[in-house]
Structure formats: structure tokens, C-alpha cells
């Protein structure tokens, strides 16, 4: 098989050109949204781990799966900083060895993140259809089973997504923007881009069944449980909708342009569409804060600690000065 080199659609325009404001602004804007996503998901991990022994909702199986999902979103968005680094320094493109690691990493982490959403939907479906079995599960074994499923799915993604890329391309010239990976995967066969869509559809169907079932299950009428379910519905709705919009924009543009060639303008449109994905990924923390009583109380406690911390620093930095009054006595 003839091994090719993949060149990003912007390679001819920005290679060996030094610092380019248009590329830098694109990278800066995307990284700002990625930073917000990282902070929001980090807060979910921190709050859940710190307060899980104090609140029922935070020590549930679902909350642990949310933490795992948040970790993978952090890992995914962290890699986008490479794009900012290349555009800021004027290098503009990653070296080949780093490009290979980057592509492998992003394909695995992105697909794992989507798969965890499917696992969360299955978790809720089992929870409402088989509550006795679900409540009697050992949490440690339950999480191990989910991690095993994630591992098996990653092996599947390796064979169906990564190996075809390695077989077709021997080297890569990419700036570190994840949209190039969507183009690379599309060039190896459009069928591989259908996998995330299948995951999204199954996840939505699972939550549709959960929503119907919860209408008739009296055990879920407890206020705390209902609020947690409502939070999960909103998280899934916002995330899946943002993923679908991002996915459809990316796949439609790539699909229609892959044969004729993706030009610079389409590449930048695809690049800015990642902001939609970041919006959905960053929504977990605000949704949990607004809709879950346990999460809101935990967040408020942490806000109070942060406020008192800065208050102590501010008070310690202000040192009162003693003013000695001197009386002027005129003879």
C-alpha cells in the first residue's frame, strides 16, 4: 500500500510563514473555551470527590461515571493547547512524531468521552427498570465493569479508527487543531464517522425510555432523586445536542468537500465549530449547581471556603499603621 503524507488544508498558506494573526486568533478563541471546559469539569471532579461522603447524590454510581466523563473531557481539551503553542510561536505545525501521538490520543479520548455518555444512559436505564438489582450492586465491582467496557471499546476504536489511519498515512503536517483529525478519519472511509452518531442516538433513546419509566415509578418521587434525574436529563440534552450540531456541521462539510478538497475557509469554519462542542462539555457544572440540591450545597460550601481564604489573604496584606499625634504648642 502506498503510504502518504497528510497535509492540513491550511499547510500551503501557513507553512514557514512565522506568526500569523488569523491562525493565532482562531487558536486563542478555541483555547479560551477549552479552558472554561477544563475548569468546569475539574470542579465537578473536585466537588464530587471531596464531598461524596457528605451527600447522597455525590456518592452514587452515576456521579462516579460523571467524574470519569469529566476527566476525559479535561484530557481532550488539554491537548488543544498544542494548537495555541504552535500558532503563538510561529511554528504553526507540529513535528511528525508529536502529530502521531496527538492523533492517537484525540481519537481515543474523544470516542471514550462519547462512550461514557452511553454508559451513563445505560446506568440510569438499569437503575429505573431494575432498582433492586441496581441498588444491591457493589459499587467497586460496578465501576470496574464500566472501566472494562471502556477498555474494550478503546480496543475496538483502535482497530476501526486508528489502524486505517496508520495504514494510509506515514506522516502528518497538522497545526494541532482537532478538526484535522475528523478530516483524516473521513479520508479513510466515511463509515467510521457514523460511530459517534450511533452512540448519540442510542444514548438519547435510553433517556427517552428512562423518562417514560420514571413517570410510573413511585420510588423516584423523592425530591433529591428527581432533581438528580432532572440534572442528568439536562446534561445529556445539552451535551448530546451540542455534539450533534458539532458533528453534523463537521461531517456534512467534510463529507461534501473531501472529494473536491477542503479549502482554507471551510477549515476555519470547521475549526470554529469546536466551540459548540466546548459549550456542551462545559455545561455539566452549571446544570448540577442549578438543579441538584446536593451539588449546589457542596458548591456553595466550597465558594464560602474560597471567599474566606481570599478574605484572610486580603486582611493579612493590609497592616494598620500607627499614627502618633504630635501637639503643636505655641508659646
Short mmCIF file of C-alpha atoms in Angstrom, two decimals:
data_model
loop_
_atom_site.label_atom_id
_atom_site.label_comp_id
_atom_site.label_asym_id
_atom_site.label_seq_id
_atom_site.Cartn_x
_atom_site.Cartn_y
_atom_site.Cartn_z
CA UNK A 1 0.00 0.00 0.00
CA UNK A 2 1.23 3.49 -0.89
CA UNK A 3 1.80 5.40 2.36
CA UNK A 4 1.02 9.09 2.04
CA UNK A 5 1.67 12.26 3.98
CA UNK A 6 -1.38 14.11 5.27
CA UNK A 7 -1.21 17.86 4.81
CA UNK A 8 -3.66 20.09 6.62
CA UNK A 9 -5.78 22.20 4.22
CA UNK A 10 -4.01 25.30 5.56
CA UNK A 11 -0.49 23.89 5.18
CA UNK A 12 0.43 25.68 1.95
CA UNK A 13 -0.77 29.03 3.33
CA UNK A 14 0.80 28.94 6.79
CA UNK A 15 3.90 26.74 6.44
CA UNK A 16 7.17 28.58 7.15
CA UNK A 17 5.31 31.90 7.40
CA UNK A 18 6.04 32.63 11.07
CA UNK A 19 3.46 34.22 13.34
CA UNK A 20 0.08 34.56 11.58
CA UNK A 21 -2.61 36.65 13.37
CA UNK A 22 -5.55 34.83 11.74
CA UNK A 23 -4.30 31.43 12.89
CA UNK A 24 -3.38 32.76 16.34
CA UNK A 25 -6.81 34.34 16.91
CA UNK A 26 -8.51 31.09 15.91
CA UNK A 27 -6.33 29.11 18.32
CA UNK A 28 -6.76 31.68 21.11
CA UNK A 29 -10.56 31.71 20.91
CA UNK A 30 -10.84 27.91 20.84
CA UNK A 31 -8.42 27.59 23.74
CA UNK A 32 -10.37 30.09 25.84
CA UNK A 33 -13.47 27.92 25.51
CA UNK A 34 -11.37 24.81 26.15
CA UNK A 35 -10.01 26.41 29.32
CA UNK A 36 -13.56 27.09 30.55
CA UNK A 37 -14.45 23.47 29.77
CA UNK A 38 -11.43 22.25 31.74
CA UNK A 39 -12.29 24.44 34.74
CA UNK A 40 -15.95 23.38 34.77
CA UNK A 41 -15.16 19.67 34.52
CA UNK A 42 -12.37 19.98 37.08
CA UNK A 43 -14.86 21.49 39.52
CA UNK A 44 -17.22 18.52 39.03
CA UNK A 45 -14.37 16.11 39.82
CA UNK A 46 -13.18 18.12 42.82
CA UNK A 47 -16.62 18.65 44.36
CA UNK A 48 -17.72 15.04 43.84
CA UNK A 49 -14.54 13.58 45.34
CA UNK A 50 -14.33 15.99 48.28
CA UNK A 51 -18.00 15.91 49.34
CA UNK A 52 -19.07 12.42 48.23
CA UNK A 53 -19.24 11.14 51.83
CA UNK A 54 -21.50 14.01 52.91
CA UNK A 55 -24.16 13.94 50.19
CA UNK A 56 -26.18 11.04 48.79
CA UNK A 57 -26.18 12.22 45.17
CA UNK A 58 -22.40 12.65 45.11
CA UNK A 59 -21.63 9.08 46.15
CA UNK A 60 -23.93 7.43 43.62
CA UNK A 61 -22.67 5.25 40.77
CA UNK A 62 -23.86 7.85 38.29
CA UNK A 63 -21.80 10.60 39.91
CA UNK A 64 -18.68 8.45 39.66
CA UNK A 65 -19.35 7.92 35.95
CA UNK A 66 -19.80 11.69 35.60
CA UNK A 67 -16.38 12.16 37.21
CA UNK A 68 -14.82 9.70 34.74
CA UNK A 69 -16.53 11.55 31.88
CA UNK A 70 -15.24 14.90 33.19
CA UNK A 71 -11.70 13.51 33.42
CA UNK A 72 -11.77 12.51 29.75
CA UNK A 73 -13.16 15.92 28.76
CA UNK A 74 -10.27 17.53 30.65
CA UNK A 75 -7.80 15.26 28.87
CA UNK A 76 -9.36 16.04 25.49
CA UNK A 77 -9.41 19.81 25.89
CA UNK A 78 -5.90 19.95 27.36
CA UNK A 79 -4.43 18.75 24.06
CA UNK A 80 -5.88 21.75 22.21
CA UNK A 81 -3.23 23.91 23.92
CA UNK A 82 -0.75 22.46 21.42
CA UNK A 83 -2.62 24.41 18.75
CA UNK A 84 -2.15 27.65 20.68
CA UNK A 85 1.52 26.85 21.23
CA UNK A 86 2.26 26.28 17.54
CA UNK A 87 0.39 29.39 16.38
CA UNK A 88 1.90 31.62 19.10
CA UNK A 89 5.49 30.59 18.41
CA UNK A 90 5.05 30.82 14.65
CA UNK A 91 5.95 27.15 14.15
CA UNK A 92 2.32 26.63 13.04
CA UNK A 93 2.64 22.85 12.62
CA UNK A 94 3.51 20.01 14.98
CA UNK A 95 6.52 17.79 14.30
CA UNK A 96 5.61 14.43 12.79
CA UNK A 97 6.32 12.35 15.92
CA UNK A 98 4.12 14.60 18.05
CA UNK A 99 1.39 14.64 15.38
CA UNK A 100 1.15 10.84 15.56
CA UNK A 101 0.81 10.90 19.35
CA UNK A 102 -1.72 13.74 19.11
CA UNK A 103 -3.92 11.90 16.58
CA UNK A 104 -3.85 8.63 18.54
CA UNK A 105 -4.62 10.47 21.78
CA UNK A 106 -7.51 12.59 20.47
CA UNK A 107 -9.24 9.71 18.65
CA UNK A 108 -9.17 7.54 21.79
CA UNK A 109 -10.17 10.26 24.27
CA UNK A 110 -12.94 11.76 22.10
CA UNK A 111 -14.57 8.39 21.44
CA UNK A 112 -14.18 7.34 25.07
CA UNK A 113 -15.92 10.52 26.21
CA UNK A 114 -18.88 9.75 23.93
CA UNK A 115 -18.99 6.13 25.07
CA UNK A 116 -19.13 7.14 28.74
CA UNK A 117 -22.28 9.13 27.99
CA UNK A 118 -23.77 5.92 26.63
CA UNK A 119 -22.73 4.10 29.82
CA UNK A 120 -24.38 6.79 31.96
CA UNK A 121 -27.62 6.38 30.00
CA UNK A 122 -27.46 2.59 30.49
CA UNK A 123 -26.77 3.19 34.19
CA UNK A 124 -29.96 5.23 34.52
CA UNK A 125 -31.97 2.74 32.46
CA UNK A 126 -30.90 -0.16 34.68
CA UNK A 127 -31.48 1.99 37.77
CA UNK A 128 -35.15 2.64 36.96
CA UNK A 129 -36.02 -0.73 35.39
CA UNK A 130 -34.20 -2.98 37.89
CA UNK A 131 -33.94 -0.85 41.05
CA UNK A 132 -33.44 -3.74 43.49
CA UNK A 133 -30.64 -5.27 41.43
CA UNK A 134 -29.08 -1.86 40.82
CA UNK A 135 -29.13 -0.81 44.49
CA UNK A 136 -27.58 -4.12 45.59
CA UNK A 137 -24.63 -3.83 43.22
CA UNK A 138 -21.22 -3.45 44.82
CA UNK A 139 -20.01 -0.05 43.72
CA UNK A 140 -16.37 -1.10 43.33
CA UNK A 141 -17.27 -4.04 41.08
CA UNK A 142 -19.74 -1.88 39.16
CA UNK A 143 -17.07 0.72 38.36
CA UNK A 144 -14.57 -2.00 37.41
CA UNK A 145 -17.10 -3.42 34.93
CA UNK A 146 -17.58 0.03 33.38
CA UNK A 147 -13.82 0.58 33.13
CA UNK A 148 -13.52 -2.83 31.45
CA UNK A 149 -16.22 -1.85 28.93
CA UNK A 150 -14.38 1.41 28.23
CA UNK A 151 -11.15 -0.53 27.66
CA UNK A 152 -12.84 -2.96 25.25
CA UNK A 153 -14.40 -0.05 23.36
CA UNK A 154 -10.98 1.60 23.07
CA UNK A 155 -9.58 -1.60 21.57
CA UNK A 156 -12.44 -1.53 19.06
CA UNK A 157 -11.70 2.13 18.21
CA UNK A 158 -8.01 1.29 17.81
CA UNK A 159 -8.74 -1.33 15.15
CA UNK A 160 -11.51 0.50 13.31
CA UNK A 161 -10.28 4.09 13.67
CA UNK A 162 -6.55 4.30 14.32
CA UNK A 163 -5.11 1.39 12.31
CA UNK A 164 -6.70 2.55 8.99
CA UNK A 165 -5.15 5.99 9.56
CA UNK A 166 -1.72 4.44 10.21
CA UNK A 167 -2.04 2.26 7.11
CA UNK A 168 -2.88 5.20 4.84
CA UNK A 169 -0.59 7.91 6.24
CA UNK A 170 3.03 7.66 7.29
CA UNK A 171 3.45 11.28 8.33
CA UNK A 172 1.28 14.27 9.19
CA UNK A 173 1.52 18.04 8.94
CA UNK A 174 -1.15 19.40 11.28
CA UNK A 175 -1.30 22.55 13.46
CA UNK A 176 -2.83 20.79 16.48
CA UNK A 177 -6.45 21.60 15.70
CA UNK A 178 -8.67 18.52 16.30
CA UNK A 179 -10.71 19.21 13.14
CA UNK A 180 -7.82 17.88 11.07
CA UNK A 181 -8.40 14.51 12.73
CA UNK A 182 -12.02 14.49 11.53
CA UNK A 183 -10.74 15.11 8.01
CA UNK A 184 -8.12 12.36 8.34
CA UNK A 185 -10.68 9.81 9.56
CA UNK A 186 -13.12 10.79 6.80
CA UNK A 187 -10.43 10.22 4.19
CA UNK A 188 -10.08 6.59 5.34
CA UNK A 189 -13.80 5.87 4.93
CA UNK A 190 -17.00 7.76 5.77
CA UNK A 191 -18.44 4.77 7.67
CA UNK A 192 -16.08 5.45 10.59
CA UNK A 193 -17.70 8.82 11.17
CA UNK A 194 -21.05 7.11 11.80
CA UNK A 195 -19.86 5.57 15.10
CA UNK A 196 -20.36 8.74 17.21
CA UNK A 197 -23.79 9.27 15.62
CA UNK A 198 -24.84 5.74 16.63
CA UNK A 199 -23.65 6.42 20.18
CA UNK A 200 -25.66 9.67 20.34
CA UNK A 201 -28.86 8.05 19.03
CA UNK A 202 -28.68 5.07 21.44
CA UNK A 203 -27.98 7.44 24.35
CA UNK A 204 -31.00 9.61 23.51
CA UNK A 205 -33.25 6.55 23.13
CA UNK A 206 -32.12 5.22 26.51
CA UNK A 207 -33.00 8.51 28.18
CA UNK A 208 -36.33 8.58 26.38
CA UNK A 209 -37.13 5.19 27.92
CA UNK A 210 -35.90 6.39 31.32
CA UNK A 211 -38.13 9.47 31.11
CA UNK A 212 -41.19 7.36 30.28
CA UNK A 213 -40.48 4.82 33.03
CA UNK A 214 -39.88 7.42 35.74
CA UNK A 215 -43.40 8.73 35.20
CA UNK A 216 -44.75 5.46 36.58
CA UNK A 217 -42.17 4.55 39.24
CA UNK A 218 -43.14 5.88 42.67
CA UNK A 219 -39.65 5.24 44.12
CA UNK A 220 -38.34 8.15 42.08
CA UNK A 221 -40.73 10.72 43.52
CA UNK A 222 -38.22 11.67 46.24
CA UNK A 223 -37.19 15.29 45.68
CA UNK A 224 -33.42 14.66 45.77
CA UNK A 225 -33.62 11.75 43.33
CA UNK A 226 -35.92 13.66 40.98
CA UNK A 227 -33.57 16.64 40.92
CA UNK A 228 -30.59 14.41 40.18
CA UNK A 229 -32.52 12.81 37.31
CA UNK A 230 -33.50 16.24 36.01
CA UNK A 231 -29.86 17.32 36.11
CA UNK A 232 -28.82 14.23 34.17
CA UNK A 233 -31.53 14.83 31.56
CA UNK A 234 -30.36 18.40 31.06
CA UNK A 235 -26.69 17.39 30.94
CA UNK A 236 -27.42 14.75 28.33
CA UNK A 237 -29.73 17.05 26.35
CA UNK A 238 -27.26 19.94 26.24
CA UNK A 239 -24.22 17.74 25.62
CA UNK A 240 -25.80 15.49 23.02
CA UNK A 241 -27.41 18.43 21.19
CA UNK A 242 -24.13 20.35 21.10
CA UNK A 243 -22.29 17.20 19.99
CA UNK A 244 -24.88 16.53 17.29
CA UNK A 245 -24.70 20.10 15.97
CA UNK A 246 -20.90 19.99 16.00
CA UNK A 247 -20.91 16.51 14.47
CA UNK A 248 -23.38 17.36 11.70
CA UNK A 249 -21.59 20.60 10.80
CA UNK A 250 -18.24 18.84 10.71
CA UNK A 251 -19.33 15.69 8.91
CA UNK A 252 -21.52 17.46 6.35
CA UNK A 253 -18.81 19.96 5.46
CA UNK A 254 -16.10 17.30 5.40
CA UNK A 255 -18.31 14.83 3.54
CA UNK A 256 -19.22 17.25 0.76
CA UNK A 257 -15.70 18.65 0.47
CA UNK A 258 -13.50 15.57 0.88
CA UNK A 259 -13.53 14.70 -2.81
CA UNK A 260 -13.06 18.20 -4.21
CA UNK A 261 -10.71 19.21 -1.42
CA UNK A 262 -11.23 21.22 1.75
CA UNK A 263 -10.11 24.79 1.33
CA UNK A 264 -8.87 27.22 3.96
CA UNK A 265 -12.27 28.88 4.52
CA UNK A 266 -14.05 25.57 5.20
CA UNK A 267 -11.21 24.52 7.51
CA UNK A 268 -11.67 27.66 9.63
CA UNK A 269 -15.46 27.14 9.75
CA UNK A 270 -14.86 23.59 10.95
CA UNK A 271 -12.36 24.88 13.47
CA UNK A 272 -14.74 27.43 14.98
CA UNK A 273 -17.47 24.77 15.21
CA UNK A 274 -15.49 23.11 18.02
CA UNK A 275 -16.73 25.95 20.24
CA UNK A 276 -20.19 24.35 20.08
CA UNK A 277 -18.72 21.12 21.43
CA UNK A 278 -16.90 23.01 24.20
CA UNK A 279 -20.16 24.72 25.20
CA UNK A 280 -21.85 21.37 25.77
CA UNK A 281 -18.88 19.88 27.59
CA UNK A 282 -18.67 22.85 29.97
CA UNK A 283 -22.38 22.74 30.88
CA UNK A 284 -22.13 19.90 33.42
CA UNK A 285 -21.11 22.01 36.40
CA UNK A 286 -23.71 24.82 35.94
CA UNK A 287 -26.51 22.27 35.38
CA UNK A 288 -25.58 20.30 38.50
CA UNK A 289 -25.35 23.52 40.52
CA UNK A 290 -28.76 24.75 39.39
CA UNK A 291 -30.75 21.50 39.50
CA UNK A 292 -29.15 19.25 42.14
CA UNK A 293 -29.64 20.29 45.78
CA UNK A 294 -26.69 18.20 46.98
CA UNK A 295 -24.30 19.53 44.36
CA UNK A 296 -25.47 23.11 44.94
CA UNK A 297 -24.87 22.85 48.70
CA UNK A 298 -21.42 21.35 48.08
CA UNK A 299 -20.52 24.11 45.61
CA UNK A 300 -21.77 26.82 47.99
CA UNK A 301 -19.64 25.39 50.80
CA UNK A 302 -16.61 25.47 48.55
CA UNK A 303 -17.39 29.04 47.44
CA UNK A 304 -17.57 30.04 51.11
CA UNK A 305 -14.15 28.46 51.77
CA UNK A 306 -12.64 30.25 48.77
CA UNK A 307 -14.18 33.54 49.90
CA UNK A 308 -12.82 33.18 53.44
CA UNK A 309 -9.39 32.22 52.04
CA UNK A 310 -9.11 35.38 49.96
CA UNK A 311 -10.55 37.43 52.81
CA UNK A 312 -7.78 36.21 55.12
CA UNK A 313 -5.14 36.99 52.50
CA UNK A 314 -6.56 40.48 51.98
CA UNK A 315 -6.77 41.18 55.72
CA UNK A 316 -3.20 39.98 56.28
CA UNK A 317 -1.90 42.15 53.46
CA UNK A 318 -3.38 45.30 55.00
CA UNK A 319 -1.25 46.25 58.00
CA UNK A 320 -2.55 49.13 60.08
CA UNK A 321 -0.13 51.97 60.60
CA UNK A 322 0.12 53.71 63.97
CA UNK A 323 -0.26 57.44 63.66
CA UNK A 324 1.27 59.38 66.53
CA UNK A 325 -0.41 62.68 67.12
CA UNK A 326 2.02 65.47 67.71
CA UNK A 327 0.68 68.50 69.51
CA UNK A 328 1.93 71.85 68.35
CA UNK A 329 2.38 74.10 71.34
CA UNK A 330 2.86 77.68 70.53
CA UNK A 331 4.39 79.87 73.17
#
